[in-house]
Short mmCIF file of C-alpha atoms (C1' of nucleotides) in Angstrom, two decimals:
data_model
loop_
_atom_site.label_atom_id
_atom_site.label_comp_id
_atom_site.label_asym_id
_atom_site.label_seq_id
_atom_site.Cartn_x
_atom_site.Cartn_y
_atom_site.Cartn_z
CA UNK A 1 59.72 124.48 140.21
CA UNK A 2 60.25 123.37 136.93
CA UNK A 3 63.22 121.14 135.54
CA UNK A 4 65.88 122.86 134.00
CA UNK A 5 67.75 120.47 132.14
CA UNK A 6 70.53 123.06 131.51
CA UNK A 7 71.03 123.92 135.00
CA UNK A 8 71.40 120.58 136.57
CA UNK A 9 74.42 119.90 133.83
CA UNK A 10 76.23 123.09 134.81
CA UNK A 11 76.03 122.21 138.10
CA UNK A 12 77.60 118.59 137.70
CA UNK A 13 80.07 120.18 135.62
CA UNK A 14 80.82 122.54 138.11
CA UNK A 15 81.39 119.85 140.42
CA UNK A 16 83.63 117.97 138.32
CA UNK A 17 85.65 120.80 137.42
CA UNK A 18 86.62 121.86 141.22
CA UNK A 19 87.50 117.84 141.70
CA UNK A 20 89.83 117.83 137.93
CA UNK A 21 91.10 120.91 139.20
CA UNK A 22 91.75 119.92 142.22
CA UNK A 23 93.56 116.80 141.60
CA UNK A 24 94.40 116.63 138.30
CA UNK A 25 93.11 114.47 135.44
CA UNK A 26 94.89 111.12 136.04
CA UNK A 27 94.72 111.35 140.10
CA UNK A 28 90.59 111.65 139.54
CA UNK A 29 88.79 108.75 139.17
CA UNK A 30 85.72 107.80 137.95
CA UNK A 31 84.46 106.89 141.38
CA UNK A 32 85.69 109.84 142.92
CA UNK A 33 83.82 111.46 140.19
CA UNK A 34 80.67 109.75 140.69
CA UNK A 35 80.81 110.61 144.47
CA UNK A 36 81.62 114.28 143.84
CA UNK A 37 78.72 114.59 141.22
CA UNK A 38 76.16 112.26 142.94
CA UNK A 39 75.77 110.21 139.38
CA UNK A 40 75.81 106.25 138.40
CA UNK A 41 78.12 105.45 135.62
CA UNK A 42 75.24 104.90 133.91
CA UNK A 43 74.51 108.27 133.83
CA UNK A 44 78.00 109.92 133.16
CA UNK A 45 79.01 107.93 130.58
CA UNK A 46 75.30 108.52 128.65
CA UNK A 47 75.67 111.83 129.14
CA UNK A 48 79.55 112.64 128.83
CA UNK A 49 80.78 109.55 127.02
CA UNK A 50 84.05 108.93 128.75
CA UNK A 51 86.41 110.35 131.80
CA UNK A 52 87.98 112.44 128.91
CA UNK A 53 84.35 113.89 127.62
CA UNK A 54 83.48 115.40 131.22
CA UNK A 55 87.10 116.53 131.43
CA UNK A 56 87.24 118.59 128.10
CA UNK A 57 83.59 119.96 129.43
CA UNK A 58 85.38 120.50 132.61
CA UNK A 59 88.01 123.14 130.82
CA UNK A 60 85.16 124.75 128.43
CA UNK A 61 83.31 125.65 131.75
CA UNK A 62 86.35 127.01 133.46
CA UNK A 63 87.71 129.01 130.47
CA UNK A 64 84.14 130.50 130.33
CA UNK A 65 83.81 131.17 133.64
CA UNK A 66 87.35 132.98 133.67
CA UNK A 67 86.59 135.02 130.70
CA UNK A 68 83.17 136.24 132.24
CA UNK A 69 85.43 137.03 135.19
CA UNK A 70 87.21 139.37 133.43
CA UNK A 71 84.45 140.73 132.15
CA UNK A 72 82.92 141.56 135.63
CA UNK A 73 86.37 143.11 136.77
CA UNK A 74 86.30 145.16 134.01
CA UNK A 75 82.53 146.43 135.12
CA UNK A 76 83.38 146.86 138.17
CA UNK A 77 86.78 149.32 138.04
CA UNK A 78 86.86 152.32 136.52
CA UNK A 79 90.00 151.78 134.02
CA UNK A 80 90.86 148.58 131.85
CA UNK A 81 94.18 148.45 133.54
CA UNK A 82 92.32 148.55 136.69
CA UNK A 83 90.56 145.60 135.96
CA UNK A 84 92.89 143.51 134.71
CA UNK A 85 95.20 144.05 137.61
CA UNK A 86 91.97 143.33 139.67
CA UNK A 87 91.92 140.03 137.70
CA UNK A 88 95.30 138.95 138.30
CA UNK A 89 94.63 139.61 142.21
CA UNK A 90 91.70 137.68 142.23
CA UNK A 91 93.42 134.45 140.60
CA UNK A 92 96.67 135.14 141.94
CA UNK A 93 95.92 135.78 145.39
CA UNK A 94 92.41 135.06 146.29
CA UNK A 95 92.31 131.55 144.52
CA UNK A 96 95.52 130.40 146.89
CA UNK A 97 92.64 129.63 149.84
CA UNK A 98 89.49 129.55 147.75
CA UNK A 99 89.88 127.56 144.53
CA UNK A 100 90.50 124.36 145.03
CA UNK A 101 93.77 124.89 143.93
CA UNK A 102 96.41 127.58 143.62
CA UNK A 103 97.05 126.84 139.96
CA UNK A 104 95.25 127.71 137.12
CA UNK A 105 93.70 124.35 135.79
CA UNK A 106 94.79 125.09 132.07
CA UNK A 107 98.19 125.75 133.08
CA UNK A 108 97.98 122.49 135.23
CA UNK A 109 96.42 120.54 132.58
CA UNK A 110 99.46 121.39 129.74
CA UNK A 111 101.88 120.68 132.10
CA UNK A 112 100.22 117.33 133.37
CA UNK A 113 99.48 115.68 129.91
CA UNK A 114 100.90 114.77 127.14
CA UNK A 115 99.85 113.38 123.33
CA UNK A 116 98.45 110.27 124.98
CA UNK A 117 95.53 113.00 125.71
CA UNK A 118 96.35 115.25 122.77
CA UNK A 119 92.68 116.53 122.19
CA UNK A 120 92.47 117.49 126.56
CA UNK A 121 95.85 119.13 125.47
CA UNK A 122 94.68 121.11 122.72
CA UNK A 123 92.12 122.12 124.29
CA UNK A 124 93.78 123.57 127.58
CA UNK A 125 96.31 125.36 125.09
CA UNK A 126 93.71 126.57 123.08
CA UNK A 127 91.47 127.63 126.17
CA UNK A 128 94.79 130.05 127.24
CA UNK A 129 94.93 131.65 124.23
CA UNK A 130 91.17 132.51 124.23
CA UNK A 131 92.26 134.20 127.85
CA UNK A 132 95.35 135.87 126.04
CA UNK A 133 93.28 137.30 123.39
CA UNK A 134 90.83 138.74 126.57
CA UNK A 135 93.98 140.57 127.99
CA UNK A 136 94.67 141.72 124.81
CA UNK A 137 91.38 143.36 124.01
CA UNK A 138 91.39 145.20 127.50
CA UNK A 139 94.75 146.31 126.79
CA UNK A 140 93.97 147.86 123.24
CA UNK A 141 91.08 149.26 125.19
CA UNK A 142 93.66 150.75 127.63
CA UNK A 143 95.45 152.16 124.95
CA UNK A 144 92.35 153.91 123.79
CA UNK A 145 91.67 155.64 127.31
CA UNK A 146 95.81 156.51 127.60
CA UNK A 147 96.83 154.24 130.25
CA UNK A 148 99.06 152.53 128.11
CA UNK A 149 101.49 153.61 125.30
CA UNK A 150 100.51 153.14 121.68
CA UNK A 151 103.53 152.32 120.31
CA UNK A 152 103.40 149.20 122.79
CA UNK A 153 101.71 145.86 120.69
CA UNK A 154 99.09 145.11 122.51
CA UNK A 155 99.76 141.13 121.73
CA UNK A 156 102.89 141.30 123.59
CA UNK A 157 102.01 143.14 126.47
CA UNK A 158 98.95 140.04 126.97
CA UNK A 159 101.64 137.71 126.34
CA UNK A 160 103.72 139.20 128.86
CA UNK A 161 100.82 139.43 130.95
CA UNK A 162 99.98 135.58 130.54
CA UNK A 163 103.81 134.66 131.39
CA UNK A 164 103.35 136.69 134.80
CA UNK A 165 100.30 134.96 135.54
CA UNK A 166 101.94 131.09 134.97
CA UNK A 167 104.88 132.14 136.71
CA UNK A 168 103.41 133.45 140.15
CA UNK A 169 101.04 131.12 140.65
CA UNK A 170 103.56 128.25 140.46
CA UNK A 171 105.91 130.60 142.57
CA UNK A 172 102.40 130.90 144.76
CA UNK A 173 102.04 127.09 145.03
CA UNK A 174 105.80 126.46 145.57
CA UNK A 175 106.08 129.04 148.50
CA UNK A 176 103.08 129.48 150.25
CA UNK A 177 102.63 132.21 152.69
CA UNK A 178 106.47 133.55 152.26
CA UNK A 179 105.82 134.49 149.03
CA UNK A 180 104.69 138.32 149.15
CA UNK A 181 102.09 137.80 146.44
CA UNK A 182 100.29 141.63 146.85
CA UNK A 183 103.18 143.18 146.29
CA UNK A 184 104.25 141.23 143.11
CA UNK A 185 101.04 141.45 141.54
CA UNK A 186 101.58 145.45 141.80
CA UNK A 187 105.05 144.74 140.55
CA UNK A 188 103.95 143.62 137.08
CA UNK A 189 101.52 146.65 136.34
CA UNK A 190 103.81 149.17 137.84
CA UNK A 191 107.41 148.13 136.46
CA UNK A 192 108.42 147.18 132.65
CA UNK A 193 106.38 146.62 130.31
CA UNK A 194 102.84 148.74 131.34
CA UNK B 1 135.83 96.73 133.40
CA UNK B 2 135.05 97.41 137.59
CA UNK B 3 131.60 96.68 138.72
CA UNK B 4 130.34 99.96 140.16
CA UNK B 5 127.65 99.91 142.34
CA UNK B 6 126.88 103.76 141.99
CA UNK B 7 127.07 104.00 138.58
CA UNK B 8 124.68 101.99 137.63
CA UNK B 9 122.15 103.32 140.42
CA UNK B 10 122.38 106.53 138.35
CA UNK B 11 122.14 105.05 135.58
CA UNK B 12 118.41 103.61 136.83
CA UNK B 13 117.85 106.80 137.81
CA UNK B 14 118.42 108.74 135.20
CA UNK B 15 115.98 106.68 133.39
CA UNK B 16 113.47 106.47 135.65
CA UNK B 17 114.06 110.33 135.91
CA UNK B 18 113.25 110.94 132.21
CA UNK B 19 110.21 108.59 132.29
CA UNK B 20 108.54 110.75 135.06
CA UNK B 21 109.15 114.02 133.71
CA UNK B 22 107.41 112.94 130.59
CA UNK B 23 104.56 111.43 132.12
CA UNK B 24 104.60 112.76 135.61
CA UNK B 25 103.90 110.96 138.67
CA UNK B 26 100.76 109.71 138.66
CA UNK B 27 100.89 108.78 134.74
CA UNK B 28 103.68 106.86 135.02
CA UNK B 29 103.39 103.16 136.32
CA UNK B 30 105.34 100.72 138.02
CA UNK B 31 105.35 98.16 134.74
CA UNK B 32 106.42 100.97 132.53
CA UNK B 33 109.09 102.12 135.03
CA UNK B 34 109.94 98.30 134.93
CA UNK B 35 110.31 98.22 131.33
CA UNK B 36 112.41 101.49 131.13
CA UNK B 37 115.05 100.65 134.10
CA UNK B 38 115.30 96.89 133.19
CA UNK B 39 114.25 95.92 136.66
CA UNK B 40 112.26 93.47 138.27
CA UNK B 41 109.50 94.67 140.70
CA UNK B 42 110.96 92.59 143.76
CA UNK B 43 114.57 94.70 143.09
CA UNK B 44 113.32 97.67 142.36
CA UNK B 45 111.13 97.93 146.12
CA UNK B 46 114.47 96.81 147.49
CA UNK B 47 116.11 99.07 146.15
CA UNK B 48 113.90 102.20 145.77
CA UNK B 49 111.20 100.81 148.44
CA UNK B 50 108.42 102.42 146.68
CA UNK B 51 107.17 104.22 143.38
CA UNK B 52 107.25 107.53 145.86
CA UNK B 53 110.90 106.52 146.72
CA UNK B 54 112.10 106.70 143.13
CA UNK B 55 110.17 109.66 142.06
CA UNK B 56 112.06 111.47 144.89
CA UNK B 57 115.18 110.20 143.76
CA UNK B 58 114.08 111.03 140.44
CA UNK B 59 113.51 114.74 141.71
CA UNK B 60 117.13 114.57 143.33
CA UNK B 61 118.73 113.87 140.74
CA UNK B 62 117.19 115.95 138.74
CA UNK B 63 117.51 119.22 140.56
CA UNK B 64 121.51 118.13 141.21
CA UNK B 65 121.96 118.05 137.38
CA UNK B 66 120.03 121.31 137.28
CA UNK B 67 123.00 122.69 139.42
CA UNK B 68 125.63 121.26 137.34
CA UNK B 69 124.42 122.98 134.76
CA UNK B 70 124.07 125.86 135.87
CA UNK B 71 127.50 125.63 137.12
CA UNK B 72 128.92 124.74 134.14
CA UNK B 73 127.52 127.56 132.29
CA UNK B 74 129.14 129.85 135.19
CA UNK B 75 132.78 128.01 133.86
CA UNK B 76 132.14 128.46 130.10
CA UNK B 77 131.09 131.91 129.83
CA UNK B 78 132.62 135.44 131.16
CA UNK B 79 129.99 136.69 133.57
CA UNK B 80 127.61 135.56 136.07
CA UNK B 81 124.89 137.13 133.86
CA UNK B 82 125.98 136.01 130.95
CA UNK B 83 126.22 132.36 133.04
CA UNK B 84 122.23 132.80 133.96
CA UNK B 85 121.18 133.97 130.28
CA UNK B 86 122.64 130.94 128.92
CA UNK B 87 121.14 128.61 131.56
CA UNK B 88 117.86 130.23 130.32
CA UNK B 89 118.13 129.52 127.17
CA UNK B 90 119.57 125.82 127.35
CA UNK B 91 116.40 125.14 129.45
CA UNK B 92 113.99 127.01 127.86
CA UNK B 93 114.82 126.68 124.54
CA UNK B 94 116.72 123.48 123.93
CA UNK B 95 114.71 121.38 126.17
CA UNK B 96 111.76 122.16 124.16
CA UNK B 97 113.04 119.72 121.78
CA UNK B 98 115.86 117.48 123.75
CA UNK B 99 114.24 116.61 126.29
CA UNK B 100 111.38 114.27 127.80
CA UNK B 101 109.12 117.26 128.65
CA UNK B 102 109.56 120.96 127.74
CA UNK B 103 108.31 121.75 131.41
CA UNK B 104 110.31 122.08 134.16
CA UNK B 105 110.25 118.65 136.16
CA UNK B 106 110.12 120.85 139.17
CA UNK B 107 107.70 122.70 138.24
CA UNK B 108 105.40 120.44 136.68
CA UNK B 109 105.34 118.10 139.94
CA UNK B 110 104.11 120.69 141.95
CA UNK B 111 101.84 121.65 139.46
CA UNK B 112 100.67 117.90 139.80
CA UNK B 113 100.72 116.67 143.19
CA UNK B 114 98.41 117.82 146.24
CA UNK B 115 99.12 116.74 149.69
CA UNK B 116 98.30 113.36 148.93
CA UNK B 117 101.67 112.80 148.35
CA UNK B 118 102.93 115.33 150.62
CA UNK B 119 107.33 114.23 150.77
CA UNK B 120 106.95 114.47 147.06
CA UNK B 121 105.52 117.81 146.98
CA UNK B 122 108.38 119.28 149.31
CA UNK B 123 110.96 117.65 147.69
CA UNK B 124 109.51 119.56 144.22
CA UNK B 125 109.52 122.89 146.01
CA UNK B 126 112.53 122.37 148.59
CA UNK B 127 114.51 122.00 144.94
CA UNK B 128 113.20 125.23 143.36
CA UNK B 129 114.00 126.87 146.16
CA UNK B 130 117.66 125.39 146.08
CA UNK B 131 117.57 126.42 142.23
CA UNK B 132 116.91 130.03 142.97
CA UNK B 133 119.11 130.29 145.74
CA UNK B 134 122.01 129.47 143.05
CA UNK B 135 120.36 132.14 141.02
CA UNK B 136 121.07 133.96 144.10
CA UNK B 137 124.53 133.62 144.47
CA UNK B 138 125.50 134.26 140.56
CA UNK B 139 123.18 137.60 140.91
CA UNK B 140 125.34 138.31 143.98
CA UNK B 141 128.14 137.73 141.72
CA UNK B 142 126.90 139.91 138.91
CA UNK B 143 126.83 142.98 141.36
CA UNK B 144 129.99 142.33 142.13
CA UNK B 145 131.53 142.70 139.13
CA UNK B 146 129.35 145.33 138.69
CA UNK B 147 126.51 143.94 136.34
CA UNK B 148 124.28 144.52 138.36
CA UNK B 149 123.43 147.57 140.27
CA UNK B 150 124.03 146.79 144.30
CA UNK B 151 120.70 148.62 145.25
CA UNK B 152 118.76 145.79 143.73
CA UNK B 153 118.04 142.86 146.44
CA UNK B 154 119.68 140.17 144.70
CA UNK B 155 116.93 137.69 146.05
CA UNK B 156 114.34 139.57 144.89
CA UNK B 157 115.89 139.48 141.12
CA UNK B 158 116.48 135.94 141.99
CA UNK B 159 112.16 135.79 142.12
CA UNK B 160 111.80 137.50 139.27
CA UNK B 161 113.78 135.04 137.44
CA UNK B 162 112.54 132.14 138.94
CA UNK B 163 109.00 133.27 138.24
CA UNK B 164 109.86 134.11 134.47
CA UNK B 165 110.98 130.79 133.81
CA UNK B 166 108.43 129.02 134.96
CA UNK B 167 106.54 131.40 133.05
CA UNK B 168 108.06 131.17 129.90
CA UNK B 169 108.71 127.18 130.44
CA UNK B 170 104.15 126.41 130.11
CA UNK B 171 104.10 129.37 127.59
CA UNK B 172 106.02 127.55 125.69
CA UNK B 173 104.86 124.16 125.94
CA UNK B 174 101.26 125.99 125.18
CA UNK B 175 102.44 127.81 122.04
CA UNK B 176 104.99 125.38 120.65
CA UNK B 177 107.15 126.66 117.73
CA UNK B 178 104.75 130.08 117.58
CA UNK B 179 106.47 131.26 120.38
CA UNK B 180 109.52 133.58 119.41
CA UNK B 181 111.62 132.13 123.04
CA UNK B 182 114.97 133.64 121.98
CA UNK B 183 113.45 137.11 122.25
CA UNK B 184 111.58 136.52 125.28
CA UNK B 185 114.67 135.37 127.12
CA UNK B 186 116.65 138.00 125.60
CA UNK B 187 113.93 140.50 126.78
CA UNK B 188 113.92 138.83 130.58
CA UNK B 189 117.81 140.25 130.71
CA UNK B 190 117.30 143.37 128.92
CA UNK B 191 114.57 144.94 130.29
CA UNK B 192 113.67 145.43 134.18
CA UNK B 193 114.98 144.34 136.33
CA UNK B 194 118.35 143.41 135.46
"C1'" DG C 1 135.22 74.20 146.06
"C1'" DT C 2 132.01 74.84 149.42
"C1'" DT C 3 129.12 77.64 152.08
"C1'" DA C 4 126.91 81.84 153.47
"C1'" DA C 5 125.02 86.18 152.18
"C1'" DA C 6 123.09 89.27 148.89
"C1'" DA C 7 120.61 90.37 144.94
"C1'" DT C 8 117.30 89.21 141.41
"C1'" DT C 9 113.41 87.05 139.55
"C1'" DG C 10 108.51 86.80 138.09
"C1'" DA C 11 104.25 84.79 139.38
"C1'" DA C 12 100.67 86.22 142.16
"C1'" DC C 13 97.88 89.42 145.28
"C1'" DA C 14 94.19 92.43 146.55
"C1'" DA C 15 92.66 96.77 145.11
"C1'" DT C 16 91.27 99.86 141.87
"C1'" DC C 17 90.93 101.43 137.13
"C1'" DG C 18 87.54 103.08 133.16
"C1'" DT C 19 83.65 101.23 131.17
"C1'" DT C 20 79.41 98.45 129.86
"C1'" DC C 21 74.61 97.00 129.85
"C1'" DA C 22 70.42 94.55 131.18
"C1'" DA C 23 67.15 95.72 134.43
"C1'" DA C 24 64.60 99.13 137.03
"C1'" DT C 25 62.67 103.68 137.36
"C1'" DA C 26 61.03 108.00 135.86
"C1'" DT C 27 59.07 110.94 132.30
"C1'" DC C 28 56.32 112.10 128.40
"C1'" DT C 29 52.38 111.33 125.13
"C1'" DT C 30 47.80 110.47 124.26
"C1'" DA D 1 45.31 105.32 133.13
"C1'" DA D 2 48.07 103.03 129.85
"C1'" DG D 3 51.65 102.61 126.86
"C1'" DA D 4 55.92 104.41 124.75
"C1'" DT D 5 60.22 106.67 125.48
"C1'" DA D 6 63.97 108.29 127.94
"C1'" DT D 7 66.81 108.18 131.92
"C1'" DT D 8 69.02 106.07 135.83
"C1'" DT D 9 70.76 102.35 138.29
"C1'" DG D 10 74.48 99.37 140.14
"C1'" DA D 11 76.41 94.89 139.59
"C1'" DA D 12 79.83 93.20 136.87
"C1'" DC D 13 83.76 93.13 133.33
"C1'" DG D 14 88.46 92.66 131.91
"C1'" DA D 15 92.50 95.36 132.38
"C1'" DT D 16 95.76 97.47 135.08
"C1'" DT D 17 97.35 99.41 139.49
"C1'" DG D 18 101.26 99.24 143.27
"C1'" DT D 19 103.25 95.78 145.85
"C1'" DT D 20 104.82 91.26 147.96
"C1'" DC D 21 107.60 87.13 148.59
"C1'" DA D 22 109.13 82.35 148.07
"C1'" DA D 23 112.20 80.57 144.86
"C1'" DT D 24 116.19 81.19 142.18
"C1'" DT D 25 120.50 83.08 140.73
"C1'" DT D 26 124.56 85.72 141.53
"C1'" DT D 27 128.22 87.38 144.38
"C1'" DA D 28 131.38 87.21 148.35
"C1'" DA D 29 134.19 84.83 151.85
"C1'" DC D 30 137.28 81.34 153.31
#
DNA sequence: GTTAAAATTGAACAATCGTTCAAATATCTT
DNA sequence: AAGATATTTGAACGATTGTTCAATTTTAAC
């Protein structure tokens, strides 16, 4: 088999990512890292350059795997509104026992740092607005096929979107089982502003 | 002037309470606690007993000023509603700027902590809870004086709130001055479901 | 004013932090 | 197979972490 150089990174980032995600970026160390990723510190730091270098590839890799997410929702439902309620299911609900965390790691990242880690900021925020500007393609699309109103901006319906998202997966985290998750998912596509 | 005891505890406190919510739990260290509270390691364990001890102080504290508050918009405006739009807006909107961290403290610790720290993470959601159970009672109130219809399940609309400020509070921090907050929280009373 | 009790101090502790780098190992080139 | 290049290793670094505690100072009691 031959070595694929590519490969083997995405898979140590993958690692890394479900640790940062899991615990944060101050509550992971290095040597939890190393552990997690089976490197030396050798190794990391040649090929990351520092805690914050694997973090920041951390959040590239996650928005990109969220945004080809979306993209396989959408393939796999009939209707852009179908999919992106399909999304919001998958993250919202699904993610509470998979992921290795309930939250959405850019939404945990801005509210963890601060401008001590200003470019790991900037990059979370601008990692959410990539996601926004996903929602907001699907929902011009869903204009297109009907499903949603024209006179509606589609920018404000993803924003709105986006808000619902940060909001129930804290709610998610903060009450566990009690919180009826299904049904409020269905709530946001079925009530104001869709 | 009277020594009192209390009053200065709070005092601490509320400094140690504004260092963590900038920094959060983890980010924040003992020396720079130190620094902020004027203390001396040896009387701050005997006082606090740990750095978890203070944080959960910290979170005390905080959610019984986020009461007060609340409270004391009930007193200065006409209606429970108009009470919980206000509330909204002081802590969406003013503490973008006033205050340590534009997150909710709340909100932000549970974003944070795993089960690692486990009393700290049920402290964090024991107090949202308490906070939307006084959302609760001023909905209750609202339907009362009939601002609210009495079909709705005033804990329900208590959710929704809670979940749209946490919302807004991250969309916020991620979007800084782009976001147009006045309108969103004018839009969270207009439209469904209040 | 003297003594007992309580509170405060700050040096010091072991543990862990992120990071470095000379040495060892693996890979590529010819 | 031999030499050059790239990668990996892991011990070690200084800094910082949360915490302790004997010594000191302050407060309270009589």
């Amino acid at each position: 088999m031959r070595k694929n150089a590519k490969f083997d990174r995405d898979q140590v980032v993958d690692k890394a990512t479900n640790l940062y995600w899991e615990k944060g970026f101050h509550a992971t160390s290095m040597r939890n890292l190393q552990d997690v990723i089976d490197m030396r510190p050798g190794s990391i730091y040649a090929t990351f350059g520092s805690k914050e270098g694997l973090f920041k590839e951390a959040l590239m890799r996650y928005t990109q795997q969220g945004v080809t997410a979306l993209h396989l929702c959408r393939n796999e439902t009939q209707s852009p509104l179908e999919a992106l309620k399909r999304f919001v299911k998958e993250i919202v609900i699904d993610t509470q026992t998979a992921a290795p965390n309930g939250m959405c790691m850019l939404a945990k990242t801005v509210a963890e740092l601060t401008d001590s880690n200003r470019d790991l900021l900037e990059e979370a925020k601008r990692s959410l607005k990539i996601l926004e500007t996903e929602f907001e393609k699907l929902i011009i699309e869903a204009q297109e096929h009907g499903e949603v109103a024209k006179d509606k901006v589609a920018g404000q319906l993803a924003r709105h979107l986006q808000i619902q998202i940060s909001g129930l997966r804290i709610y998610a985290k903060t009450y566990g089982d009690e919180a009826p998750l299904d049904q409020l998912v269905e709530d946001i596509f079925t009530h104001y502003p869709f």
